[in-house]
Short mmCIF file of C-alpha atoms in Angstrom, two decimals:
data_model
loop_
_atom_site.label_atom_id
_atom_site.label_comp_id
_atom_site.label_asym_id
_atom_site.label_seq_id
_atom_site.Cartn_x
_atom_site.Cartn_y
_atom_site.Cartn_z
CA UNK A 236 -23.17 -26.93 45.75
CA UNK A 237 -20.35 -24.19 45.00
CA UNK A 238 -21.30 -20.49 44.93
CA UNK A 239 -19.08 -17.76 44.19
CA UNK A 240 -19.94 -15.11 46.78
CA UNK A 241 -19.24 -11.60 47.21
CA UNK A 242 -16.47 -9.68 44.71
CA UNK A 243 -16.51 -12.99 43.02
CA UNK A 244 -19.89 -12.61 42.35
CA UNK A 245 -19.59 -9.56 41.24
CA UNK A 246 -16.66 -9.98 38.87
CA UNK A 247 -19.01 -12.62 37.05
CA UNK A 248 -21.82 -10.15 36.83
CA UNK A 249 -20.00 -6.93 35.46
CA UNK A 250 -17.87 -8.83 33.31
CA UNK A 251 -18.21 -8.54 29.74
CA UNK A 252 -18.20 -11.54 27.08
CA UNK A 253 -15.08 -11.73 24.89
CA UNK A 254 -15.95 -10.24 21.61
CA UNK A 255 -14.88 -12.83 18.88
CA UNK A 256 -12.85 -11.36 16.11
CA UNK A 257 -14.50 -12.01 12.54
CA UNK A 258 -12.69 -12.08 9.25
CA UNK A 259 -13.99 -12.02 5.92
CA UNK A 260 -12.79 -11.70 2.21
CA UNK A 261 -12.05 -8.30 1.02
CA UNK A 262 -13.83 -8.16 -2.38
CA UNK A 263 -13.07 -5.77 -4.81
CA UNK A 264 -15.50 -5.55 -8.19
CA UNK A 265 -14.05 -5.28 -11.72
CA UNK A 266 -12.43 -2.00 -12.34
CA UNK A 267 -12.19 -1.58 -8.50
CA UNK A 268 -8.90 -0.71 -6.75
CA UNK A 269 -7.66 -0.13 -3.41
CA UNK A 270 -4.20 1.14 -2.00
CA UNK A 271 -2.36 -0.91 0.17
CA UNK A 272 1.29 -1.58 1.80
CA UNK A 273 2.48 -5.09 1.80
CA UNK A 274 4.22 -5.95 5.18
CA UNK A 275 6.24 -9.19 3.47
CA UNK A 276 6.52 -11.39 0.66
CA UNK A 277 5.26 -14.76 2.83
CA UNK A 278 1.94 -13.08 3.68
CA UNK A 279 -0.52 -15.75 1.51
CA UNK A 280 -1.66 -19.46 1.99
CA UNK A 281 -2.43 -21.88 -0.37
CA UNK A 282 -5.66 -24.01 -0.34
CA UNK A 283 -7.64 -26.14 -2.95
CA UNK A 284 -11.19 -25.11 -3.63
CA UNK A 285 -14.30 -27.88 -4.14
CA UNK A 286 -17.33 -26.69 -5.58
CA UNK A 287 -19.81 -26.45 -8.86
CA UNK A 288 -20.95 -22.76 -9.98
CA UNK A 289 -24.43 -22.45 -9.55
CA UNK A 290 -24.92 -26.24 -7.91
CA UNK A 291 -22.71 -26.52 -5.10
CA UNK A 292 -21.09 -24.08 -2.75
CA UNK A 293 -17.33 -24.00 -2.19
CA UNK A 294 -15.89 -25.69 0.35
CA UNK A 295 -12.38 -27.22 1.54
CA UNK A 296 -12.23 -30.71 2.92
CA UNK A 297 -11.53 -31.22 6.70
CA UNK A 298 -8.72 -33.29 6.08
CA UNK A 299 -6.78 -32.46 2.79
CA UNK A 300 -5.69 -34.72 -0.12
CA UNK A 301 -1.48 -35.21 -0.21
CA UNK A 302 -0.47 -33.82 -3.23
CA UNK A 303 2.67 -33.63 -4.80
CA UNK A 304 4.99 -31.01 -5.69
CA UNK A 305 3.12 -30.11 -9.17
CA UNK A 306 -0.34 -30.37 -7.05
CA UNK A 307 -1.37 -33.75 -8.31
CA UNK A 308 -3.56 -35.92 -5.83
CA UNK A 309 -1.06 -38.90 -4.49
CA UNK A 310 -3.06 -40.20 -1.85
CA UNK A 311 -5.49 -39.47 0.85
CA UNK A 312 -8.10 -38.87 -1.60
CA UNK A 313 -11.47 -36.86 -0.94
CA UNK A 314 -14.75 -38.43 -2.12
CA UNK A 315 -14.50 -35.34 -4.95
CA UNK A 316 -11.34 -36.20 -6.03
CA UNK A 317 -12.16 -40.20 -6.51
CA UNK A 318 -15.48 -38.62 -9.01
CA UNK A 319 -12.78 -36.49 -11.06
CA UNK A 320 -10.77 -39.91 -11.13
CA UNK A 321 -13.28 -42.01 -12.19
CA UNK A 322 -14.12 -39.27 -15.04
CA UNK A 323 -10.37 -39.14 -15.57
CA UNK A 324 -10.31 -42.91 -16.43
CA UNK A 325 -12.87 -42.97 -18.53
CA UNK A 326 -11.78 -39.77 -20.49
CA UNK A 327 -7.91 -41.77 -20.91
CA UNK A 328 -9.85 -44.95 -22.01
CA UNK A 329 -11.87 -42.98 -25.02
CA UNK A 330 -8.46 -40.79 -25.77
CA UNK A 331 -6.67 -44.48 -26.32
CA UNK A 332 -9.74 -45.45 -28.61
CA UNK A 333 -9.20 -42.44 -30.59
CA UNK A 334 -13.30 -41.61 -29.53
CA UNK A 335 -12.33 -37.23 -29.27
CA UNK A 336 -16.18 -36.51 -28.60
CA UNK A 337 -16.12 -38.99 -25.78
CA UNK A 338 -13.38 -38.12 -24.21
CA UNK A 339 -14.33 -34.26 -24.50
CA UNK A 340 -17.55 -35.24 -22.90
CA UNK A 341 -15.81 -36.86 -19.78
CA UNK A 342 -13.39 -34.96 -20.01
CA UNK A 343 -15.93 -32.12 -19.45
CA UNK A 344 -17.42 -34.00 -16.49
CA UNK A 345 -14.01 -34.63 -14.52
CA UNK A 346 -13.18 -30.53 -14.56
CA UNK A 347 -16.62 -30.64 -12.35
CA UNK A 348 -15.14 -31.97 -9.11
CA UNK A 349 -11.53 -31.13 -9.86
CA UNK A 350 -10.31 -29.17 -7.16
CA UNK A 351 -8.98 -25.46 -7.97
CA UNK A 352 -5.86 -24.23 -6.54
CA UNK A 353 -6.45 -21.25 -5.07
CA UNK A 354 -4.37 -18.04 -2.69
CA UNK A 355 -5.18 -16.09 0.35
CA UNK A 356 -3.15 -12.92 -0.17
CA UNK A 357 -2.89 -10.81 3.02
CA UNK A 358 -2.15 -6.78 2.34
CA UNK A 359 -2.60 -3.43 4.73
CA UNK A 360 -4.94 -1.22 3.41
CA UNK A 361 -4.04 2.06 3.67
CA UNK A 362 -7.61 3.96 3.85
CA UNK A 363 -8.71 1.74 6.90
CA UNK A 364 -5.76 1.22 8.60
CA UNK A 365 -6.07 -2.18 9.03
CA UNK A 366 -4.89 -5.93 7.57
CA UNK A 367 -6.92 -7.24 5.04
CA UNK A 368 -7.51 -10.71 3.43
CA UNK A 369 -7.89 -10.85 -0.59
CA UNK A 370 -8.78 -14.27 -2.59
CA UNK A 371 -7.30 -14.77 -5.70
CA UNK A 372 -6.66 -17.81 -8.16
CA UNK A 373 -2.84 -19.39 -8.65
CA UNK A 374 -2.89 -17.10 -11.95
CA UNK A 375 -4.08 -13.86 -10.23
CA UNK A 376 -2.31 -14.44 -7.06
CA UNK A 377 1.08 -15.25 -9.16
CA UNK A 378 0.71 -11.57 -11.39
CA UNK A 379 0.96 -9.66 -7.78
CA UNK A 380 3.72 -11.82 -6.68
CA UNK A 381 6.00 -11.25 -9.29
CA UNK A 382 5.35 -7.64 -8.94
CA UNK A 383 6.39 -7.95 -5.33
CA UNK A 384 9.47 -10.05 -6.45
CA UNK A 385 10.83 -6.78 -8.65
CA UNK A 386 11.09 -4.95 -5.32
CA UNK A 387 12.79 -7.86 -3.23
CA UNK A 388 16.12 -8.63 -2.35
CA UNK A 389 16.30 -12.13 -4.26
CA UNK A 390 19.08 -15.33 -3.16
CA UNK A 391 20.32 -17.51 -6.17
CA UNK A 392 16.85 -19.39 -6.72
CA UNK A 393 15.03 -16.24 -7.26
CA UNK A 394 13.16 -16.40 -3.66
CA UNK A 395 13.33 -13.38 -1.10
CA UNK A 396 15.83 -13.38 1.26
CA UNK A 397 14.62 -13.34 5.01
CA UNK A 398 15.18 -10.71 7.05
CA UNK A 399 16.68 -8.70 3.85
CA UNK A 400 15.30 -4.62 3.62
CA UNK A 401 13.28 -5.28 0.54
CA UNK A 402 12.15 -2.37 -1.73
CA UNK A 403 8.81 -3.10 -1.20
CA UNK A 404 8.85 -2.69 2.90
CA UNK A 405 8.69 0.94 2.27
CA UNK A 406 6.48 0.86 -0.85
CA UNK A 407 2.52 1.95 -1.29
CA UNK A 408 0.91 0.15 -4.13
CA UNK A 409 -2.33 -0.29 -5.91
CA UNK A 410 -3.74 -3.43 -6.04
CA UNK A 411 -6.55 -3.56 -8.81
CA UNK A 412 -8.92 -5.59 -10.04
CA UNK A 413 -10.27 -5.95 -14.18
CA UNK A 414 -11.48 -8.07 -16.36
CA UNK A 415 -15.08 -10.28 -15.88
CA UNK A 416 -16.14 -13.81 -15.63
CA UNK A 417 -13.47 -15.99 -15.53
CA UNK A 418 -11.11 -13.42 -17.06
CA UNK A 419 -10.63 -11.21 -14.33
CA UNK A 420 -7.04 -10.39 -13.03
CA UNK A 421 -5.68 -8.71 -10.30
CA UNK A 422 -2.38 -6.01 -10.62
CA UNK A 423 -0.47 -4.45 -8.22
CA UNK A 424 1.27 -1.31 -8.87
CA UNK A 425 3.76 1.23 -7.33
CA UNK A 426 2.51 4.43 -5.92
CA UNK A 427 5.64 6.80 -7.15
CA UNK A 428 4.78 9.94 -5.34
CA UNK A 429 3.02 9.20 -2.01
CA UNK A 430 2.41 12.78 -0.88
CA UNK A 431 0.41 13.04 -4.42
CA UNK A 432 -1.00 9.57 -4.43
CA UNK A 433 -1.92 8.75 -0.71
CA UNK A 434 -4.60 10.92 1.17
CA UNK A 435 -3.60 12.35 4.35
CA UNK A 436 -5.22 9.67 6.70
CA UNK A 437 -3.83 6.92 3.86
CA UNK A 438 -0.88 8.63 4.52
CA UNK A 439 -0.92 8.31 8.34
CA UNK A 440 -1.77 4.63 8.36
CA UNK A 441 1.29 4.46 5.87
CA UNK A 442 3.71 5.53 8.34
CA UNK A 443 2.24 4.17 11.37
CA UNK A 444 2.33 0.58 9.94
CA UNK A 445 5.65 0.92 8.99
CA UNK A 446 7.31 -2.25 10.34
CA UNK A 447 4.49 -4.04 11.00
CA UNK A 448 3.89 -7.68 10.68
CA UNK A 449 0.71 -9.05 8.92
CA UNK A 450 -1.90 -10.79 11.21
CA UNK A 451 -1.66 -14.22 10.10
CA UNK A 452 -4.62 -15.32 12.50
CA UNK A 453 -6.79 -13.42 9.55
CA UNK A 454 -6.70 -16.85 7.57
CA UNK A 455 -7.88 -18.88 9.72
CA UNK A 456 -11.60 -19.30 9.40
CA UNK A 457 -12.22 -18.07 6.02
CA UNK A 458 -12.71 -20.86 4.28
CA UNK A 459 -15.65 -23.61 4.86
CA UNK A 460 -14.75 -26.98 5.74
CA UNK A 461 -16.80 -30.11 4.78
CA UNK A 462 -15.83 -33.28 6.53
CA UNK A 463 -16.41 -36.43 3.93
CA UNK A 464 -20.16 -37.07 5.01
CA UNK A 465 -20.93 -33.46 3.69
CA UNK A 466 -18.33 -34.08 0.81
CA UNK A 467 -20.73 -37.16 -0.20
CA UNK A 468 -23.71 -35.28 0.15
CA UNK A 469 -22.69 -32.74 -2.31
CA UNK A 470 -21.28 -35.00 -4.55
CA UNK A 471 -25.26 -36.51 -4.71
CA UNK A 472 -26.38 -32.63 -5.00
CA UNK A 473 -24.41 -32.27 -8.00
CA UNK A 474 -26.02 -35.36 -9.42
CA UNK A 475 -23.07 -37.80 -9.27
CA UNK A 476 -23.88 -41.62 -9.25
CA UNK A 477 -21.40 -42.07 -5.93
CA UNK A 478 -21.67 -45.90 -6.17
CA UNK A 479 -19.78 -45.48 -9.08
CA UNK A 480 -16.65 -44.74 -6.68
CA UNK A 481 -17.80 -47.58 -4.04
CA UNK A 482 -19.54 -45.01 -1.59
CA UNK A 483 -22.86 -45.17 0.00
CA UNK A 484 -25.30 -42.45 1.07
CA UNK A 485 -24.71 -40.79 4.82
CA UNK A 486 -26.89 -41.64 7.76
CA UNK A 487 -27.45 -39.36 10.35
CA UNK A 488 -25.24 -42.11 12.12
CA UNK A 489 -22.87 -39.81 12.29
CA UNK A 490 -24.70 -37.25 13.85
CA UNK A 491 -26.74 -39.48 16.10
CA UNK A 492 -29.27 -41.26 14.19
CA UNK A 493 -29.10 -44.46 11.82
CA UNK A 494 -31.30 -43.81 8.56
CA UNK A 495 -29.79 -42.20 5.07
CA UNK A 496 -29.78 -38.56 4.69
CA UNK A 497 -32.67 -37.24 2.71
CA UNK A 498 -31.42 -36.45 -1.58
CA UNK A 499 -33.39 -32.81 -0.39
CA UNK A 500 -30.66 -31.75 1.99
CA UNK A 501 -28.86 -28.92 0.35
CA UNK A 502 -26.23 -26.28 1.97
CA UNK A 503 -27.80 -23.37 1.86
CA UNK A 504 -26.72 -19.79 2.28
CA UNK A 505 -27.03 -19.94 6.40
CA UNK A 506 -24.45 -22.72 7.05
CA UNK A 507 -21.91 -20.94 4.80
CA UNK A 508 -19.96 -18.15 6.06
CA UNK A 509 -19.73 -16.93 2.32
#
């Protein structure tokens, strides 16, 4: 038997756990705005979102679909994107029989488990002095871009130029948020006059961040991941026949056991981190 003895001992007593650093969204509410600096123009990720409103929660799968260039499933597909296909198919066959209320229908029914392309957006916000992660759809996320784009330094394809002293490096903006439902947009717009539109501790931050890089380790963990035995149970949560695609229920084989998973098991609240 090994003992550690003496300062050894010691060391193991006094010493105090890491603390693990926690991320999460930074929400903002309709009519809401914050101020913010934005460090560079490569601070954002791209992910695809899973999930029904109201049925299933959102989640990405453990190991991605490829998708091409226009973001169109090529192989590696999730159980969620074979149910959109199989709706897919059926909506093409009804379009070729001229059937519009049938194709509408599954149509309707493919949008379910289409995945949603989605953008991390990573900011400093100015009041807390700290990096901040904001979540925004390809629509919302491409509004603040292109306002970020009028104060870059831009090569020949229109994309900012490394390295280059963009505009922007030494800009405050406001990033906003309107709108409701599915409606909502985000802005982002220049602070002219930052001794009138900053606060004094805004202010501070403002110049103490000034060369900064984001904290890119703020994206990791954000977003849930469901490997495919979870991806199949939600696909029978949301009521989808998954024989249809030639899958069969889980066991708790693959957590240890060897009989199907019960049609009760949901994912609640406390095994999300949103």
């Amino acid at each position: 038997m090994t003992l550690n003895k003496g300062a050894m001992a010691i060391g193991s007593l006094t010493a105090q756990p890491a603390v693990e650093k926690t991320t999460d969204f930074t929400k903002l509410e309709s009519g809401e705005s914050i101020k913010v600096r934005v460090k560079s123009a490569e601070d954002l990720a791209q992910y695809f979102n899973y999930g029904i409103f109201g049925s299933v929660k959102s989640f990405v799968p453990d190991k991605p679909s490829t998708r091409d260039a226009k973001g169109y499933v090529v192989s590696d597909f999730t159980a969620w994107d074979l149910a959109e296909r199989h709706y897919r198919e059926l909506q093409f066959a009804e379009i070729r029989n001229k059937n519009k209320a049938a194709a509408d229908k599954y149509g309707e029914e493919a949008r379910k488990y289409k995945a949603t392309e989605k953008y991390l957006m990573g900011f400093f916000e100015l009041s807390k002095g700290e990096d901040i992660v904001v979540d925004m759809t390809k629509k919302q996320a491409l509004n603040v871009y292109q306002t970020i784009l009028e104060y870059a330094e831009l090569d020949e394809n229109g994309n900012p130029i490394a390295g280059a002293e963009h505009d922007f490096l030494n800009m405050a903006f406001k990033l906003s948020k309107t709108g409701a439902s599915t409606s909502t947009s985000f802005s982002l717009t220049p602070i002219i006059n930052l001794q009138k539109g900053l606060t004094e501790e805004e202010n501070a931050n403002f110049e103490k961040s000034a060369g900064e890089t984001f904290d890119q380790t703020l994206f990791d963990g954000l977003l849930f991941e469901a490997d495919e035995a979870m991806q199949i149970s939600n696909l029978i949560q949301a009521g989808f026949d998954i024989s249809l695609i030639g899958l069969e229920k889980p066991t708790v084989a693959q957590t240890g056991g060897d009989t199907p998973l019960d049609d009760s098991i949901e994912v609640t609240d406390d095994v999300l981190p949103f």
